[in-house]
Amino acid sequence: MSWKETAEPVLTRMPSVRRPDGHVPFKRKLGWTAGVLVLYFFLTNIYLYGVNIGGQDAFGQFRSILAGGQGTILQLGIGPIVTASIVLQLLGGADLLGLDTDDPRDQILYQGLQKLLVVGMIFLTGLPMVFAGSFLQVDPQVAQSLGVGTMGVKWLIFGQIAVGGILILFMDEIISKWGVGSGIGLFIIAGVSQKLIGGLFAWPSLDGPTGLVPTWIALITGSAENAPSLLTGDGIQYLLLDGGGILALVTTVLIFAIVVYAESVRVEIPLSHARVKGARGRFPVKLIYASVLPMILVRALQANLQFLGQILYSQLGAGGMPNWLGTYSSGQPTGGLFYYLAPIQTRGQWMWWTGTVGQEPWQVIIRILIDLTFMIVGGAIFAIFWVETTDMGPDATAQQIHNSGMQIPGFRQNVRSIERVLEQYIPQVTVLGGALVGLLAVMANMLGTIGGVSGTGLLLTVSITYKLYEEIAEEQLMEMHPMMRQMFG
């Protein structure tokens, strides 16, 4: 008996959102999307009962990618979904699952297995976060008032976290079936947009750093506090790196421009209909063919490694944890293996000549090289996995083109001929695009962005927004011309 027959009774009974019976009107899709987005913002402002607010964020700088909110019911964000996707990507890439995604029965098993893995990741991530680490501090007054002790309150906190993880799973499924785009992408856009708006317009009266617009208003009016003379070396540094934020503004605009340009760079393969004369088209192979979404998987893997290091340090302590494995200060790695595996997140982590790093230049250089290698190589590898598991590879794409009745002019009308042409472009473009996105993410982190948004988060936001715009335009086209709906499937 295969594992599929053994697991089928469980996987086929996993709760799921019902698919629409027919076409969902565009306005209704927008309504579902807006409703889920409002619910997401609402849940990120519901704080966990029994927790002292203001603890250390377990995900740190990865929060903009993993969404959610520290100390809220969405503490885990999309982390369990992304981690489960990594496991499925690796199992599918190694062909250990034996599932044919073209078979409706195997599709149900795959979706059920993904949900089961997400639930498992909620436990694997949430339990250490509550019981092993110091990320969520129990409020002693709540423990005393409930009369259940500290351990009872911890179980209560974990229950709330688990409910939040399940909710975000079904919210993502609602968007994918009834809304526009994907829930994961929508949640990332929401979190990053909040930071960008805060980085631009946050006023000094609010908690956190002041935004660029109020800072420049204060500089122009001469009311800026602790600002050096702008005509001195310190003043130029202040304008470029510190309060002025010119470099962050330039980096943010540059990332926007590069991603939009890269999305428009493509190789267009001519197509013609085999039976209808004059019916022609083109199949575009974009430079970022696998999209920027595989970067979520790479950064999530790094986030899980850093989370593991923090858990080990909290359990073993400074004396019990070997120095070669990691040394920590204020919850951040300062040496050892986990320091070198930690990605560069801010300018202050690599500009050793400013005196803010605290490590030797050779240590910083090694860390930069490891981060670059991890992101470039990891981006290329996960892009390949993404293309193969989402039926975007040469073989699956050739079959889709052939089934639509199209062919490449000058070649035989069969799947193999189309596949040979696609093999000349798709694998190379996939690797090149994945590596390029990885490089851009590291460079954006090193130079800094508006609101302290991570480079990967900014890349994801621009790319997802661009694709969301294309999907909305496609939906509007199908609403105006119902015949187009049949062409797009």
PDB file of C-alpha atoms in Angstrom, residues 312 316 318-328 333-341 363:
ATOM      1  CA  LEU A 312      19.422  27.598  21.302  1.00  0.00           C
ATOM      2  CA  LEU A 316      21.800  27.074  26.621  1.00  0.00           C
ATOM      3  CA  ALA A 318      25.948  32.493  27.117  1.00  0.00           C
ATOM      4  CA  GLY A 319      28.015  29.906  28.995  1.00  0.00           C
ATOM      5  CA  GLY A 320      26.422  26.773  27.548  1.00  0.00           C
ATOM      6  CA  MET A 321      26.413  27.712  23.862  1.00  0.00           C
ATOM      7  CA  PRO A 322      29.775  27.138  22.101  1.00  0.00           C
ATOM      8  CA  ASN A 323      31.380  30.329  20.783  1.00  0.00           C
ATOM      9  CA  TRP A 324      31.933  28.763  17.363  1.00  0.00           C
ATOM     10  CA  LEU A 325      28.179  28.227  17.085  1.00  0.00           C
ATOM     11  CA  GLY A 326      27.193  31.759  18.069  1.00  0.00           C
ATOM     12  CA  THR A 327      27.654  34.606  20.514  1.00  0.00           C
ATOM     13  CA  TYR A 328      24.787  37.013  21.158  1.00  0.00           C
ATOM     14  CA  PRO A 333      24.353  37.365  16.836  1.00  0.00           C
ATOM     15  CA  THR A 334      27.774  38.985  17.205  1.00  0.00           C
ATOM     16  CA  GLY A 335      30.022  36.037  16.347  1.00  0.00           C
ATOM     17  CA  GLY A 336      30.144  32.371  15.424  1.00  0.00           C
ATOM     18  CA  LEU A 337      28.271  30.441  12.745  1.00  0.00           C
ATOM     19  CA  PHE A 338      24.912  32.152  13.256  1.00  0.00           C
ATOM     20  CA  TYR A 339      26.560  35.577  12.857  1.00  0.00           C
ATOM     21  CA  TYR A 340      27.970  34.666   9.450  1.00  0.00           C
ATOM     22  CA  LEU A 341      24.646  33.117   8.380  1.00  0.00           C
ATOM     23  CA  GLN A 363      34.482  39.241   9.576  1.00  0.00           C
TER      24      GLN A 363
END
